[in-house]
Amino acid sequence: MNNQIPNVTLNNGVKIPQLGLGVFLVKDANELKQSIKWALAADYRHIDTAMIYENETAVGEAIKESNLDRKDLFITSKLWNSDHGYEETKAAFNASLKRLGVDYLDMYLIHWPSPNYIESWKAMEELYHAGKIRAIGVSNFQIHHLEDLMAHTDVVPVVNQIETHPYFQQKGLHDFMAKHNIAHEAWGPLGQGKGNVLNDPTLTELAKKHTKSTAQIILRWHVQRDEIVIPKSIHENRIQQNRDIFDFSLSDEEMAKIAAIDKNQRGSRSPDDTEWLEKTAKK
Ligand code: NAD
């Protein structure tokens, strides 16, 4: 095993590095730029941001300062709930491009299934066909949202980015997405520091056995489920550690042990919380 970060081929042929850096809640520009520098030095090439994280400008500066070729980076951003609608989506996308200082995005996602996501998707399809986005996808979509989207539009999302960790494994949605060739991208892959998943005894025992950290066992479990992972850290040692997961593997028996600790325990809000979706959709 060569320990390089592999690519996953999306349903439109575009390749995405299976591991990227998440930057949710990193609002301090210097801290963010330093984290991205460490990540790029550790061979990360994939960064996951969103308009609502209020850090696209700093991500753009970090990209520029890296002097890497744009084509060697994979940048994702997301359409926020209050920007839904056909014209609104195009305007929000262009504003993200501007803040990031780039002329195309590798991936653009609908952040949550807020009212009017079909109209937004139609605008994203046009931006995709015009070459402004290499791959379009969704986030926090349940099976019924995906069915609705696929029934009313042409392009099947490349990914669905959803909360996933050993205490919330999303088995039903995972299988549905595999059947429809929609890649599973895990947000909160380490449980976001909630629910104490990093101290789970099954995971800490596996960590000891493989001389890896619990975080590495969890991330390895994700990649062996064919998920794309975007763990967040602002610490150099953790950024390095989180990418150091391609030089060992978990056996089928070990994967089954982790499957058995699922608690179906969501750490964040439900995508079926329509009251919240409607509230955040307001300008
Ligand atoms: P995460 O599961 O990646 O947890 C991050 C936390 O885990 C860090 O703050 C740190 O405290 C800890 N951590 C990181 N590496 C560690 C290590 N090696 N050992 C011990 N602890 C470690 O949670 P997240 O940041 O919420 O999710 C990852 C990314 O997913 C985000 O940064 C963001 O890009 C994306 N995200 C998307 C959505 C969405 O709705 N689409 C929601 C939340 C997050």
Short mmCIF file of N, CA, C and O in Angstrom, two decimals, residues 16-139:
data_model
loop_
_atom_site.label_atom_id
_atom_site.label_comp_id
_atom_site.label_asym_id
_atom_site.label_seq_id
_atom_site.Cartn_x
_atom_site.Cartn_y
_atom_site.Cartn_z
N ILE A 16 -12.32 12.79 -8.03
CA ILE A 16 -12.23 13.60 -6.80
C ILE A 16 -11.32 12.88 -5.82
O ILE A 16 -11.45 11.67 -5.64
N PRO A 17 -10.37 13.59 -5.20
CA PRO A 17 -9.56 12.93 -4.17
C PRO A 17 -10.46 12.42 -3.03
O PRO A 17 -11.32 13.17 -2.54
N GLN A 18 -10.25 11.19 -2.64
CA GLN A 18 -11.17 10.57 -1.67
C GLN A 18 -11.11 11.24 -0.30
O GLN A 18 -12.05 11.14 0.49
N LEU A 19 -10.02 11.95 -0.04
CA LEU A 19 -9.91 12.67 1.23
C LEU A 19 -9.65 14.15 0.97
O LEU A 19 -8.81 14.49 0.13
N GLY A 20 -10.39 14.98 1.66
CA GLY A 20 -10.19 16.43 1.54
C GLY A 20 -10.16 17.06 2.91
O GLY A 20 -10.38 16.40 3.93
N LEU A 21 -9.90 18.38 2.93
CA LEU A 21 -9.88 19.12 4.20
C LEU A 21 -11.20 19.87 4.35
O LEU A 21 -11.58 20.66 3.49
N GLY A 22 -11.90 19.63 5.47
CA GLY A 22 -13.10 20.39 5.79
C GLY A 22 -12.71 21.66 6.51
O GLY A 22 -11.75 21.67 7.29
N VAL A 23 -13.44 22.77 6.26
CA VAL A 23 -13.06 24.04 6.88
C VAL A 23 -14.23 24.74 7.59
O VAL A 23 -14.20 25.95 7.81
N PHE A 24 -15.23 23.96 7.96
CA PHE A 24 -16.38 24.49 8.70
C PHE A 24 -15.91 25.07 10.04
O PHE A 24 -15.09 24.43 10.72
N LEU A 25 -16.40 26.25 10.39
CA LEU A 25 -16.10 26.92 11.66
C LEU A 25 -14.70 27.49 11.76
O LEU A 25 -14.32 27.98 12.82
N VAL A 26 -13.93 27.43 10.66
CA VAL A 26 -12.60 28.05 10.70
C VAL A 26 -12.76 29.45 10.10
O VAL A 26 -12.71 29.64 8.90
N LYS A 27 -12.99 30.41 10.97
CA LYS A 27 -13.31 31.76 10.48
C LYS A 27 -12.10 32.68 10.47
O LYS A 27 -12.06 33.66 9.75
N ASP A 28 -11.12 32.37 11.32
CA ASP A 28 -9.93 33.23 11.36
C ASP A 28 -9.10 32.98 10.09
O ASP A 28 -8.65 31.86 9.85
N ALA A 29 -8.92 34.03 9.31
CA ALA A 29 -8.28 33.86 7.99
C ALA A 29 -6.86 33.30 8.10
O ALA A 29 -6.47 32.44 7.31
N ASN A 30 -6.10 33.77 9.10
CA ASN A 30 -4.72 33.29 9.20
C ASN A 30 -4.67 31.83 9.60
O ASN A 30 -3.87 31.04 9.07
N GLU A 31 -5.55 31.48 10.54
CA GLU A 31 -5.62 30.08 10.99
C GLU A 31 -6.02 29.17 9.81
O GLU A 31 -5.45 28.10 9.61
N LEU A 32 -6.97 29.64 9.04
CA LEU A 32 -7.43 28.86 7.90
C LEU A 32 -6.33 28.70 6.86
O LEU A 32 -6.08 27.59 6.36
N LYS A 33 -5.64 29.79 6.55
CA LYS A 33 -4.59 29.73 5.53
C LYS A 33 -3.45 28.82 5.98
O LYS A 33 -2.91 28.04 5.19
N GLN A 34 -3.14 28.89 7.29
CA GLN A 34 -2.09 28.01 7.82
C GLN A 34 -2.52 26.54 7.71
O GLN A 34 -1.74 25.67 7.32
N SER A 35 -3.79 26.26 8.05
CA SER A 35 -4.28 24.86 7.97
C SER A 35 -4.19 24.35 6.53
O SER A 35 -3.79 23.21 6.30
N ILE A 36 -4.58 25.20 5.59
CA ILE A 36 -4.54 24.77 4.18
C ILE A 36 -3.09 24.54 3.74
O ILE A 36 -2.79 23.58 3.03
N LYS A 37 -2.20 25.39 4.21
CA LYS A 37 -0.77 25.21 3.87
C LYS A 37 -0.28 23.85 4.36
O LYS A 37 0.39 23.11 3.64
N TRP A 38 -0.61 23.53 5.61
CA TRP A 38 -0.19 22.23 6.16
C TRP A 38 -0.82 21.09 5.37
O TRP A 38 -0.17 20.08 5.09
N ALA A 39 -2.09 21.28 5.03
CA ALA A 39 -2.79 20.21 4.29
C ALA A 39 -2.15 20.00 2.92
O ALA A 39 -1.90 18.86 2.51
N LEU A 40 -1.86 21.09 2.22
CA LEU A 40 -1.26 20.95 0.88
C LEU A 40 0.12 20.30 0.98
O LEU A 40 0.50 19.47 0.15
N ALA A 41 0.85 20.66 2.05
CA ALA A 41 2.18 20.05 2.24
C ALA A 41 2.06 18.55 2.51
O ALA A 41 2.98 17.78 2.22
N ALA A 42 0.92 18.14 3.06
CA ALA A 42 0.69 16.71 3.33
C ALA A 42 -0.04 16.04 2.15
O ALA A 42 -0.58 14.95 2.30
N ASP A 43 -0.06 16.74 1.01
CA ASP A 43 -0.62 16.18 -0.23
C ASP A 43 -2.14 16.20 -0.33
O ASP A 43 -2.70 15.55 -1.21
N TYR A 44 -2.83 16.88 0.57
CA TYR A 44 -4.25 17.11 0.33
C TYR A 44 -4.35 18.00 -0.91
O TYR A 44 -3.55 18.94 -1.07
N ARG A 45 -5.36 17.77 -1.74
CA ARG A 45 -5.60 18.67 -2.88
C ARG A 45 -7.07 19.07 -2.97
O ARG A 45 -7.47 19.74 -3.92
N HIS A 46 -7.86 18.62 -2.00
CA HIS A 46 -9.30 18.79 -2.05
C HIS A 46 -9.73 19.58 -0.81
O HIS A 46 -9.39 19.20 0.30
N ILE A 47 -10.45 20.68 -1.05
CA ILE A 47 -10.89 21.54 0.06
C ILE A 47 -12.41 21.71 -0.03
O ILE A 47 -12.94 21.99 -1.10
N ASP A 48 -13.06 21.55 1.12
CA ASP A 48 -14.52 21.64 1.16
C ASP A 48 -14.94 22.88 1.95
O ASP A 48 -14.80 22.93 3.16
N THR A 49 -15.48 23.87 1.22
CA THR A 49 -15.97 25.07 1.89
C THR A 49 -17.45 25.29 1.53
O THR A 49 -18.09 24.43 0.93
N ALA A 50 -17.99 26.43 1.95
CA ALA A 50 -19.39 26.77 1.65
C ALA A 50 -19.54 28.26 1.88
O ALA A 50 -18.83 28.84 2.70
N MET A 51 -20.50 28.85 1.19
CA MET A 51 -20.75 30.28 1.37
C MET A 51 -21.00 30.58 2.84
O MET A 51 -20.46 31.54 3.40
N ILE A 52 -21.78 29.75 3.51
CA ILE A 52 -22.19 30.03 4.89
C ILE A 52 -21.03 29.90 5.90
O ILE A 52 -21.13 30.39 7.02
N TYR A 53 -19.91 29.30 5.49
CA TYR A 53 -18.76 29.21 6.42
C TYR A 53 -18.02 30.56 6.52
O TYR A 53 -17.14 30.72 7.36
N GLU A 54 -18.37 31.47 5.60
CA GLU A 54 -17.77 32.81 5.59
C GLU A 54 -16.24 32.76 5.53
O GLU A 54 -15.55 33.54 6.18
N ASN A 55 -15.72 31.81 4.78
CA ASN A 55 -14.25 31.75 4.66
C ASN A 55 -13.78 31.50 3.22
O ASN A 55 -12.63 31.14 3.01
N GLU A 56 -14.69 31.69 2.26
CA GLU A 56 -14.27 31.45 0.86
C GLU A 56 -13.13 32.38 0.44
O GLU A 56 -12.25 31.97 -0.31
N THR A 57 -13.15 33.62 0.93
CA THR A 57 -12.09 34.56 0.53
C THR A 57 -10.73 34.06 1.00
O THR A 57 -9.75 34.05 0.24
N ALA A 58 -10.67 33.62 2.26
CA ALA A 58 -9.39 33.12 2.79
C ALA A 58 -8.97 31.83 2.08
O ALA A 58 -7.79 31.61 1.82
N VAL A 59 -9.94 30.98 1.74
CA VAL A 59 -9.60 29.75 0.98
C VAL A 59 -8.97 30.18 -0.36
O VAL A 59 -7.93 29.64 -0.77
N GLY A 60 -9.58 31.17 -1.00
CA GLY A 60 -9.06 31.66 -2.29
C GLY A 60 -7.64 32.19 -2.15
O GLY A 60 -6.79 31.93 -3.00
N GLU A 61 -7.39 32.93 -1.06
CA GLU A 61 -6.04 33.48 -0.86
C GLU A 61 -5.03 32.35 -0.66
O GLU A 61 -3.92 32.39 -1.19
N ALA A 62 -5.45 31.34 0.10
CA ALA A 62 -4.54 30.21 0.36
C ALA A 62 -4.21 29.49 -0.96
O ALA A 62 -3.06 29.09 -1.19
N ILE A 63 -5.23 29.33 -1.80
CA ILE A 63 -5.00 28.66 -3.10
C ILE A 63 -3.98 29.44 -3.92
O ILE A 63 -3.05 28.90 -4.49
N LYS A 64 -4.20 30.76 -3.96
CA LYS A 64 -3.33 31.63 -4.75
C LYS A 64 -1.89 31.56 -4.24
O LYS A 64 -0.94 31.38 -5.00
N GLU A 65 -1.76 31.64 -2.90
CA GLU A 65 -0.42 31.65 -2.31
C GLU A 65 0.29 30.31 -2.47
O GLU A 65 1.51 30.22 -2.36
N SER A 66 -0.47 29.24 -2.71
CA SER A 66 0.16 27.91 -2.83
C SER A 66 0.97 27.78 -4.12
O SER A 66 1.84 26.92 -4.21
N ASN A 67 0.63 28.62 -5.13
CA ASN A 67 1.26 28.53 -6.44
C ASN A 67 1.04 27.20 -7.14
O ASN A 67 1.76 26.87 -8.08
N LEU A 68 0.08 26.44 -6.68
CA LEU A 68 -0.24 25.18 -7.37
C LEU A 68 -1.09 25.50 -8.59
O LEU A 68 -1.80 26.51 -8.62
N ASP A 69 -1.03 24.62 -9.58
CA ASP A 69 -1.89 24.78 -10.76
C ASP A 69 -3.34 24.60 -10.33
O ASP A 69 -3.65 23.66 -9.60
N ARG A 70 -4.20 25.47 -10.80
CA ARG A 70 -5.63 25.36 -10.45
C ARG A 70 -6.15 23.96 -10.74
O ARG A 70 -6.94 23.40 -9.99
N LYS A 71 -5.71 23.38 -11.87
CA LYS A 71 -6.25 22.08 -12.27
C LYS A 71 -5.82 20.95 -11.32
O LYS A 71 -6.40 19.86 -11.34
N ASP A 72 -4.83 21.20 -10.49
CA ASP A 72 -4.39 20.17 -9.54
C ASP A 72 -5.14 20.24 -8.22
O ASP A 72 -4.89 19.45 -7.31
N LEU A 73 -6.06 21.21 -8.10
CA LEU A 73 -6.83 21.34 -6.87
C LEU A 73 -8.29 20.96 -7.12
O LEU A 73 -8.78 21.09 -8.24
N PHE A 74 -8.95 20.50 -6.07
CA PHE A 74 -10.37 20.17 -6.18
C PHE A 74 -11.11 21.00 -5.13
O PHE A 74 -11.00 20.76 -3.93
N ILE A 75 -11.86 21.99 -5.61
CA ILE A 75 -12.51 22.94 -4.69
C ILE A 75 -14.03 22.76 -4.75
O ILE A 75 -14.64 22.85 -5.82
N THR A 76 -14.61 22.55 -3.57
CA THR A 76 -16.07 22.43 -3.46
C THR A 76 -16.62 23.62 -2.68
O THR A 76 -16.04 24.01 -1.66
N SER A 77 -17.73 24.18 -3.15
CA SER A 77 -18.49 25.12 -2.33
C SER A 77 -19.98 24.76 -2.43
O SER A 77 -20.34 23.82 -3.15
N LYS A 78 -20.79 25.49 -1.66
CA LYS A 78 -22.20 25.08 -1.54
C LYS A 78 -23.14 26.28 -1.59
O LYS A 78 -22.80 27.37 -1.11
N LEU A 79 -24.32 26.00 -2.13
CA LEU A 79 -25.39 27.00 -2.25
C LEU A 79 -26.18 27.04 -0.94
O LEU A 79 -26.75 26.02 -0.53
N TRP A 80 -26.21 28.21 -0.30
CA TRP A 80 -26.90 28.30 0.99
C TRP A 80 -28.44 28.41 0.81
O TRP A 80 -28.95 28.77 -0.25
N ASN A 81 -29.14 28.08 1.88
CA ASN A 81 -30.61 27.97 1.89
C ASN A 81 -31.34 29.23 1.43
O ASN A 81 -32.40 29.15 0.83
N SER A 82 -30.76 30.40 1.74
CA SER A 82 -31.45 31.65 1.39
C SER A 82 -31.18 32.06 -0.06
O SER A 82 -31.64 33.11 -0.50
N ASP A 83 -30.42 31.26 -0.80
CA ASP A 83 -30.07 31.60 -2.18
C ASP A 83 -30.76 30.71 -3.20
O ASP A 83 -30.34 30.64 -4.36
N HIS A 84 -31.79 29.98 -2.77
CA HIS A 84 -32.46 29.08 -3.72
C HIS A 84 -33.28 29.85 -4.74
O HIS A 84 -33.74 30.96 -4.49
N GLY A 85 -33.50 29.17 -5.89
CA GLY A 85 -34.23 29.79 -7.01
C GLY A 85 -33.29 29.85 -8.20
O GLY A 85 -32.07 29.78 -8.03
N TYR A 86 -33.84 29.97 -9.40
CA TYR A 86 -33.04 29.90 -10.62
C TYR A 86 -32.03 31.06 -10.73
O TYR A 86 -30.81 30.83 -10.77
N GLU A 87 -32.51 32.28 -10.70
CA GLU A 87 -31.60 33.44 -10.84
C GLU A 87 -30.72 33.58 -9.61
O GLU A 87 -29.53 33.90 -9.71
N GLU A 88 -31.32 33.34 -8.45
CA GLU A 88 -30.59 33.48 -7.18
C GLU A 88 -29.40 32.52 -7.14
O GLU A 88 -28.32 32.86 -6.66
N THR A 89 -29.58 31.31 -7.65
CA THR A 89 -28.51 30.32 -7.64
C THR A 89 -27.34 30.79 -8.51
O THR A 89 -26.18 30.70 -8.10
N LYS A 90 -27.68 31.30 -9.69
CA LYS A 90 -26.60 31.77 -10.57
C LYS A 90 -25.82 32.92 -9.91
O LYS A 90 -24.60 32.96 -9.96
N ALA A 91 -26.57 33.82 -9.27
CA ALA A 91 -25.91 34.96 -8.61
C ALA A 91 -25.04 34.48 -7.45
O ALA A 91 -23.90 34.93 -7.27
N ALA A 92 -25.57 33.54 -6.66
CA ALA A 92 -24.81 33.03 -5.50
C ALA A 92 -23.56 32.30 -5.96
O ALA A 92 -22.47 32.44 -5.37
N PHE A 93 -23.70 31.53 -7.03
CA PHE A 93 -22.54 30.79 -7.56
C PHE A 93 -21.46 31.78 -8.01
O PHE A 93 -20.28 31.62 -7.67
N ASN A 94 -21.88 32.81 -8.76
CA ASN A 94 -20.88 33.78 -9.25
C ASN A 94 -20.21 34.52 -8.09
O ASN A 94 -19.01 34.81 -8.14
N ALA A 95 -20.98 34.78 -7.04
CA ALA A 95 -20.39 35.46 -5.87
C ALA A 95 -19.36 34.54 -5.18
O ALA A 95 -18.31 35.00 -4.74
N SER A 96 -19.64 33.24 -5.13
CA SER A 96 -18.68 32.30 -4.54
C SER A 96 -17.40 32.28 -5.39
O SER A 96 -16.29 32.30 -4.85
N LEU A 97 -17.57 32.20 -6.71
CA LEU A 97 -16.39 32.20 -7.60
C LEU A 97 -15.52 33.43 -7.34
O LEU A 97 -14.29 33.32 -7.24
N LYS A 98 -16.19 34.56 -7.21
CA LYS A 98 -15.47 35.82 -7.03
C LYS A 98 -14.69 35.80 -5.71
O LYS A 98 -13.51 36.15 -5.66
N ARG A 99 -15.37 35.38 -4.64
CA ARG A 99 -14.69 35.35 -3.33
C ARG A 99 -13.50 34.39 -3.37
O ARG A 99 -12.46 34.64 -2.79
N LEU A 100 -13.68 33.26 -4.06
CA LEU A 100 -12.62 32.27 -4.13
C LEU A 100 -11.51 32.66 -5.11
O LEU A 100 -10.42 32.08 -5.10
N GLY A 101 -11.82 33.63 -5.98
CA GLY A 101 -10.82 34.09 -6.95
C GLY A 101 -10.51 33.05 -8.01
O GLY A 101 -9.36 32.95 -8.47
N VAL A 102 -11.52 32.27 -8.40
CA VAL A 102 -11.31 31.24 -9.42
C VAL A 102 -12.35 31.43 -10.53
O VAL A 102 -13.32 32.17 -10.35
N ASP A 103 -12.14 30.77 -11.68
CA ASP A 103 -13.15 30.95 -12.73
C ASP A 103 -14.00 29.71 -12.98
O ASP A 103 -14.85 29.71 -13.87
N TYR A 104 -13.79 28.67 -12.20
CA TYR A 104 -14.71 27.52 -12.20
C TYR A 104 -14.60 26.82 -10.86
O TYR A 104 -13.62 27.01 -10.13
N LEU A 105 -15.60 26.03 -10.54
CA LEU A 105 -15.53 25.18 -9.33
C LEU A 105 -15.47 23.73 -9.76
O LEU A 105 -16.05 23.34 -10.78
N ASP A 106 -14.78 22.92 -8.97
CA ASP A 106 -14.77 21.48 -9.25
C ASP A 106 -16.10 20.86 -8.87
O ASP A 106 -16.61 19.99 -9.57
N MET A 107 -16.64 21.33 -7.74
CA MET A 107 -17.93 20.78 -7.33
C MET A 107 -18.73 21.87 -6.62
O MET A 107 -18.18 22.67 -5.86
N TYR A 108 -20.04 21.88 -6.91
CA TYR A 108 -20.94 22.83 -6.24
C TYR A 108 -22.13 22.01 -5.76
O TYR A 108 -22.68 21.22 -6.51
N LEU A 109 -22.47 22.21 -4.48
CA LEU A 109 -23.52 21.39 -3.88
C LEU A 109 -24.68 22.26 -3.40
O LEU A 109 -24.47 23.37 -2.89
N ILE A 110 -25.88 21.71 -3.47
CA ILE A 110 -27.01 22.31 -2.77
C ILE A 110 -26.83 21.92 -1.31
O ILE A 110 -26.80 20.72 -0.99
N HIS A 111 -26.67 22.92 -0.42
CA HIS A 111 -26.26 22.63 0.96
C HIS A 111 -27.33 21.84 1.73
O HIS A 111 -27.02 20.91 2.48
N TRP A 112 -28.61 22.24 1.58
CA TRP A 112 -29.72 21.58 2.26
C TRP A 112 -30.92 21.55 1.32
O TRP A 112 -31.05 22.45 0.48
N PRO A 113 -31.81 20.59 1.47
CA PRO A 113 -32.98 20.51 0.58
C PRO A 113 -34.05 21.54 0.94
O PRO A 113 -35.18 21.19 1.33
N SER A 114 -33.70 22.80 0.82
CA SER A 114 -34.63 23.89 1.14
C SER A 114 -35.67 24.02 0.03
O SER A 114 -35.43 23.55 -1.08
N PRO A 115 -36.80 24.70 0.33
CA PRO A 115 -37.82 24.87 -0.69
C PRO A 115 -37.21 25.43 -1.97
O PRO A 115 -36.32 26.27 -1.92
N ASN A 116 -37.71 24.94 -3.10
CA ASN A 116 -37.29 25.46 -4.42
C ASN A 116 -35.97 24.85 -4.92
O ASN A 116 -35.34 25.40 -5.82
N TYR A 117 -35.56 23.71 -4.36
CA TYR A 117 -34.27 23.16 -4.79
C TYR A 117 -34.29 22.68 -6.24
O TYR A 117 -33.24 22.62 -6.88
N ILE A 118 -35.48 22.39 -6.79
CA ILE A 118 -35.53 21.94 -8.19
C ILE A 118 -35.12 23.08 -9.13
O ILE A 118 -34.31 22.88 -10.04
N GLU A 119 -35.63 24.29 -8.86
CA GLU A 119 -35.26 25.45 -9.70
C GLU A 119 -33.77 25.73 -9.59
O GLU A 119 -33.10 26.05 -10.57
N SER A 120 -33.24 25.59 -8.37
CA SER A 120 -31.81 25.83 -8.16
C SER A 120 -31.00 24.81 -8.96
O SER A 120 -29.98 25.14 -9.58
N TRP A 121 -31.46 23.56 -8.92
CA TRP A 121 -30.74 22.50 -9.63
C TRP A 121 -30.71 22.78 -11.14
O TRP A 121 -29.70 22.55 -11.81
N LYS A 122 -31.82 23.30 -11.68
CA LYS A 122 -31.86 23.60 -13.11
C LYS A 122 -30.81 24.65 -13.48
O LYS A 122 -30.16 24.57 -14.51
N ALA A 123 -30.63 25.63 -12.59
CA ALA A 123 -29.59 26.64 -12.82
C ALA A 123 -28.21 25.98 -12.74
O ALA A 123 -27.31 26.27 -13.55
N MET A 124 -28.04 25.07 -11.79
CA MET A 124 -26.75 24.38 -11.65
C MET A 124 -26.47 23.50 -12.86
O MET A 124 -25.32 23.39 -13.31
N GLU A 125 -27.51 22.88 -13.42
CA GLU A 125 -27.32 22.07 -14.63
C GLU A 125 -26.78 22.95 -15.76
O GLU A 125 -25.88 22.55 -16.50
N GLU A 126 -27.32 24.16 -15.87
CA GLU A 126 -26.84 25.06 -16.93
C GLU A 126 -25.39 25.46 -16.70
O GLU A 126 -24.59 25.49 -17.63
N LEU A 127 -25.07 25.77 -15.45
CA LEU A 127 -23.68 26.15 -15.14
C LEU A 127 -22.73 24.98 -15.41
O LEU A 127 -21.61 25.16 -15.88
N TYR A 128 -23.22 23.79 -15.13
CA TYR A 128 -22.44 22.57 -15.39
C TYR A 128 -22.22 22.42 -16.90
O TYR A 128 -21.08 22.23 -17.36
N HIS A 129 -23.29 22.52 -17.68
CA HIS A 129 -23.15 22.35 -19.14
C HIS A 129 -22.30 23.46 -19.75
O HIS A 129 -21.66 23.26 -20.78
N ALA A 130 -22.28 24.63 -19.10
CA ALA A 130 -21.46 25.74 -19.61
C ALA A 130 -20.00 25.62 -19.17
O ALA A 130 -19.18 26.49 -19.50
N GLY A 131 -19.68 24.58 -18.41
CA GLY A 131 -18.28 24.36 -18.02
C GLY A 131 -17.84 25.18 -16.81
O GLY A 131 -16.65 25.24 -16.49
N LYS A 132 -18.79 25.80 -16.11
CA LYS A 132 -18.41 26.61 -14.94
C LYS A 132 -18.26 25.75 -13.68
O LYS A 132 -17.65 26.18 -12.69
N ILE A 133 -18.87 24.57 -13.70
CA ILE A 133 -18.75 23.62 -12.57
C ILE A 133 -18.47 22.25 -13.18
O ILE A 133 -19.16 21.85 -14.13
N ARG A 134 -17.48 21.56 -12.65
CA ARG A 134 -17.14 20.25 -13.25
C ARG A 134 -18.07 19.14 -12.79
O ARG A 134 -18.23 18.13 -13.48
N ALA A 135 -18.66 19.31 -11.59
CA ALA A 135 -19.55 18.26 -11.07
C ALA A 135 -20.54 18.89 -10.11
O ALA A 135 -20.15 19.70 -9.26
N ILE A 136 -21.81 18.53 -10.25
CA ILE A 136 -22.83 19.12 -9.36
C ILE A 136 -23.43 18.03 -8.46
O ILE A 136 -23.65 16.90 -8.89
N GLY A 137 -23.67 18.43 -7.22
CA GLY A 137 -24.18 17.45 -6.27
C GLY A 137 -25.05 18.10 -5.21
O GLY A 137 -25.37 19.30 -5.29
N VAL A 138 -25.42 17.32 -4.24
CA VAL A 138 -26.32 17.79 -3.18
C VAL A 138 -25.74 17.42 -1.81
O VAL A 138 -24.75 16.67 -1.71
N SER A 139 -26.39 17.93 -0.79
CA SER A 139 -25.96 17.65 0.57
C SER A 139 -27.20 17.58 1.45
O SER A 139 -28.16 18.34 1.23
#
